[in-house]
Amino acid sequence: MSEENQKAVSSYDFSQPAPESEAVDVSYFDDAAFVGDSRTDGFLIYSGIGRGKNLTSNGLSIFKLETKKAITIDGQSYTLMEALALEQYGKVYLSLGINELGYYDDEGFYRNYCEAIDHIRELQPNAVIYIQGLIPVNETLIAQTTGRTYLTNDHLRVYNDLMKKAAEEKQAVYLDLYSEFVDENGSLPADASKDGVHLRSAWCKQWLAYLETHTVDYDTLYPNGAPQPASAQGETQEGSVEQ
């Protein structure tokens, strides 16, 4: 079925973030894979989730998702996408973007995100793909600790818009974590993080509570099956942008 026809029959509005839903039990994540960077790694460690496949790498960017040998399994090195292909999952949570904020390659970021969604769908045709929007940062704490002043909420919001656009185009579920964590000043609250980027345990638990109350069934999204990824339609994908 073509992507256009799929859009006509799905009742889900891919142009909007996932709406709040009835809370699921934590066992919902038994067949989930979490693909991301150190923020996601911290979430898996400190949220208490206790399940789901950890496919994360510190410092990972969407530009290196297909090329960086980031994980070792039984003595063999894999990219996270190669590792994702080793098992089948019911849900894939993708969360990348923080490490890309200093690249100022918005077009490349969007293109690579779309390609990543296509590849995940090719590898995991029966999975709900969740695109996790970026949680805000606290720029004051960043300046006081790491000095990574290129990590700004202004650029972060641009990337969230691009991720939301990619989710709509590729019919994935966008999760608006930014709105869940932003304070009245458009920032991550100071008590949420030591360094302005990575969340403290209590806030990782809030992250988990958000995921538990923002889920969508596969059959609701794709009553006639998920759309074919671009590569399966014979389109030529461009290579990743090297940074």
Coordinates of C-alpha atoms in Angstrom, one line a residue:
M1 CA 0.0 0.0 0.0
S2 CA 1.3 3.4 -0.9
E3 CA 2.1 6.0 1.8
E4 CA -0.6 8.2 0.4
N5 CA -3.3 5.5 0.7
Q6 CA -2.1 4.6 4.1
K7 CA -2.6 8.2 5.2
A8 CA -6.2 8.1 4.0
V9 CA -7.2 5.1 6.1
S10 CA -5.3 5.8 9.4
S11 CA -7.3 7.6 12.0
Y12 CA -4.2 8.8 13.8
D13 CA -3.0 12.4 13.2
F14 CA 0.7 12.1 12.6
S15 CA 1.0 15.9 12.4
Q16 CA 0.4 16.1 16.1
P17 CA 2.3 14.8 19.1
A18 CA 1.0 11.7 20.7
P19 CA -2.0 12.5 22.9
E20 CA -2.2 11.5 26.6
S21 CA -3.5 7.9 27.0
E22 CA -4.3 5.6 29.8
A23 CA -1.2 4.6 31.6
V24 CA 0.3 1.2 30.6
D25 CA 2.1 -1.2 32.9
V26 CA 5.9 -1.1 32.8
S27 CA 5.8 -4.5 31.1
Y28 CA 4.7 -2.6 28.0
F29 CA 8.4 -1.9 27.4
D30 CA 9.5 -5.6 27.6
D31 CA 9.7 -5.6 23.8
A32 CA 11.0 -2.1 23.3
A33 CA 14.4 -1.0 22.0
F34 CA 15.8 2.4 23.1
V35 CA 18.1 3.9 20.6
G36 CA 19.9 7.1 21.7
D37 CA 22.7 8.9 23.4
S38 CA 23.8 9.4 27.0
R39 CA 20.5 11.0 27.9
T40 CA 18.7 7.8 27.1
D41 CA 21.3 5.7 28.8
G42 CA 20.7 7.8 32.0
F43 CA 17.0 7.4 31.6
L44 CA 17.3 3.6 31.4
I45 CA 19.6 3.5 34.4
Y46 CA 17.8 5.9 36.8
S47 CA 14.1 5.8 35.8
G48 CA 13.6 2.4 37.3
I49 CA 12.2 1.0 34.1
G50 CA 14.2 -2.2 34.4
R51 CA 13.5 -3.5 30.9
G52 CA 13.8 -2.6 27.3
K53 CA 16.9 -3.0 25.1
N54 CA 19.6 -0.4 25.7
L55 CA 21.0 0.6 22.3
T56 CA 22.8 3.8 23.4
S57 CA 26.2 5.4 22.9
N58 CA 27.6 8.4 24.7
G59 CA 28.1 11.3 22.2
L60 CA 26.2 9.6 19.4
S61 CA 24.6 11.7 16.7
I62 CA 22.0 11.0 14.0
F63 CA 24.9 11.6 11.6
K64 CA 26.9 8.6 12.9
L65 CA 24.0 6.2 13.7
E66 CA 24.7 4.1 10.7
T67 CA 28.5 4.2 10.9
K68 CA 29.8 4.4 14.5
K69 CA 30.7 1.0 15.9
A70 CA 29.1 1.9 19.2
I71 CA 28.2 -1.4 20.9
T72 CA 29.9 -4.7 21.5
I73 CA 28.0 -8.0 21.7
D74 CA 29.8 -11.3 22.3
G75 CA 33.1 -9.7 21.4
Q76 CA 31.8 -8.3 18.1
S77 CA 31.4 -4.6 17.4
Y78 CA 28.1 -3.3 15.9
T79 CA 26.6 0.0 14.9
L80 CA 23.4 0.6 16.8
M81 CA 21.4 -0.1 13.7
E82 CA 23.2 -3.4 13.2
A83 CA 22.5 -4.3 16.8
L84 CA 18.8 -3.3 16.3
A85 CA 18.6 -5.8 13.5
L86 CA 19.6 -8.7 15.7
E87 CA 16.2 -9.0 17.4
Q88 CA 12.6 -8.1 16.6
Y89 CA 10.8 -5.5 18.7
G90 CA 7.3 -4.2 19.2
K91 CA 8.4 -0.6 19.9
V92 CA 11.5 1.4 19.0
Y93 CA 12.2 4.7 20.8
L94 CA 14.6 7.0 19.0
S95 CA 16.1 9.9 20.9
L96 CA 19.0 11.8 19.2
G97 CA 19.7 15.4 18.7
I98 CA 21.6 16.9 21.6
N99 CA 25.0 16.1 20.3
E100 CA 24.0 17.6 16.9
L101 CA 23.2 21.1 18.2
G102 CA 26.7 22.4 17.5
Y103 CA 26.8 21.2 13.8
Y104 CA 24.4 23.8 12.4
D105 CA 23.4 21.4 9.6
D106 CA 19.6 21.6 10.0
E107 CA 18.9 20.2 6.5
G108 CA 21.3 17.3 7.0
F109 CA 19.8 16.6 10.4
Y110 CA 16.3 16.4 9.0
R111 CA 17.4 14.2 6.1
N112 CA 19.3 11.8 8.3
Y113 CA 16.4 11.6 10.7
C114 CA 14.0 10.6 7.8
E115 CA 16.5 8.1 6.6
A116 CA 16.9 6.6 10.1
I117 CA 13.1 6.2 10.4
D118 CA 13.0 4.5 7.0
H119 CA 15.8 2.1 8.0
I120 CA 14.3 1.3 11.4
R121 CA 11.0 0.5 9.7
E122 CA 12.8 -1.7 7.2
L123 CA 14.5 -3.6 10.1
Q124 CA 11.5 -3.6 12.4
P125 CA 8.3 -3.7 10.2
N126 CA 6.0 -4.6 13.1
A127 CA 7.2 -2.0 15.6
V128 CA 5.7 1.3 16.6
I129 CA 8.4 3.9 16.0
Y130 CA 8.4 6.6 18.7
I131 CA 10.4 9.8 18.0
Q132 CA 11.3 11.4 21.3
G133 CA 11.5 15.1 21.1
L134 CA 14.4 16.8 22.9
I135 CA 14.0 17.6 26.5
P136 CA 15.1 21.3 27.1
V137 CA 18.5 22.1 28.6
N138 CA 19.5 24.6 31.3
E139 CA 22.0 27.0 29.6
T140 CA 23.1 28.5 32.9
L141 CA 24.1 25.2 34.4
I142 CA 25.8 24.2 31.1
A143 CA 27.9 27.4 31.2
Q144 CA 28.9 26.7 34.8
T145 CA 29.9 23.0 34.2
T146 CA 30.8 21.9 30.7
G147 CA 30.9 25.2 28.9
R148 CA 29.2 23.7 25.9
T149 CA 27.5 27.0 25.0
Y150 CA 26.3 25.8 21.6
L151 CA 23.7 23.8 23.5
T152 CA 20.9 26.3 23.4
N153 CA 17.2 25.9 23.7
D154 CA 16.6 28.1 20.7
H155 CA 18.4 25.7 18.4
L156 CA 16.9 22.7 20.3
R157 CA 13.4 23.9 19.5
V158 CA 14.4 24.1 15.8
Y159 CA 15.5 20.5 15.9
N160 CA 12.3 19.4 17.7
D161 CA 10.3 21.0 14.9
L162 CA 12.4 19.1 12.3
M163 CA 11.9 15.8 14.2
K164 CA 8.2 16.4 14.4
K165 CA 8.2 17.1 10.7
A166 CA 10.1 13.9 10.0
A167 CA 7.7 11.9 12.2
E168 CA 4.8 13.3 10.2
E169 CA 6.4 12.6 6.8
K170 CA 7.4 9.1 7.8
Q171 CA 4.3 8.3 9.9
A172 CA 6.0 7.7 13.2
V173 CA 4.8 8.8 16.6
Y174 CA 6.2 12.1 17.9
L175 CA 6.5 12.5 21.7
D176 CA 6.6 16.1 22.9
L177 CA 8.9 15.7 25.9
Y178 CA 9.9 19.3 25.6
S179 CA 6.5 20.6 26.8
E180 CA 6.6 18.0 29.6
F181 CA 9.8 19.4 31.1
V182 CA 10.1 23.1 30.1
D183 CA 9.6 25.7 32.8
E184 CA 8.1 29.2 32.5
N185 CA 11.5 30.6 31.3
G186 CA 11.7 28.1 28.4
S187 CA 14.4 26.1 30.1
L188 CA 15.0 22.9 31.9
P189 CA 14.4 23.6 35.7
A190 CA 17.7 24.0 37.5
D191 CA 16.9 21.3 40.0
A192 CA 16.3 18.7 37.2
S193 CA 20.0 18.3 36.3
K194 CA 23.5 18.7 37.6
D195 CA 25.0 19.7 34.3
G196 CA 22.0 21.2 32.5
V197 CA 21.7 18.3 30.1
H198 CA 21.4 14.9 31.9
L199 CA 18.4 14.4 34.2
R200 CA 18.4 13.5 37.9
S201 CA 16.8 10.3 39.0
A202 CA 13.4 11.9 40.0
W203 CA 13.1 13.5 36.6
C204 CA 14.0 10.3 34.8
K205 CA 11.1 8.8 36.6
Q206 CA 8.9 11.6 35.3
W207 CA 10.2 10.8 31.8
L208 CA 9.1 7.2 32.3
A209 CA 5.7 8.3 33.6
Y210 CA 5.3 10.4 30.4
L211 CA 6.1 7.4 28.2
E212 CA 3.7 5.2 30.1
T213 CA 0.9 7.7 29.4
H214 CA 1.7 8.4 25.7
T215 CA 1.4 5.1 23.8
V216 CA -0.4 4.2 20.6
D217 CA -1.3 0.8 19.3
Y218 CA 0.2 -0.4 16.1
D219 CA -3.2 -1.3 14.6
T220 CA -4.5 2.2 15.4
L221 CA -1.6 3.7 13.5
Y222 CA -1.5 1.3 10.5
P223 CA -4.8 -0.6 10.1
N224 CA -3.6 -1.9 6.8
G225 CA 0.1 -2.2 7.6
A226 CA 2.8 0.3 8.0
P227 CA 3.9 2.4 5.0
Q228 CA 6.9 1.1 3.0
P229 CA 10.2 2.8 3.8
A230 CA 11.6 4.8 0.9
S231 CA 14.3 2.3 0.2
A232 CA 11.7 -0.4 -0.3
Q233 CA 10.0 1.7 -2.8
G234 CA 13.1 1.8 -4.9
E235 CA 14.1 5.3 -4.0
T236 CA 17.8 6.0 -3.6
Q237 CA 18.8 7.2 -0.2
E238 CA 21.5 9.7 0.2
G239 CA 24.5 8.9 2.4
S240 CA 24.8 10.1 5.9
V241 CA 26.4 13.5 6.5
E242 CA 29.8 13.1 8.1
Q243 CA 30.6 15.5 10.9

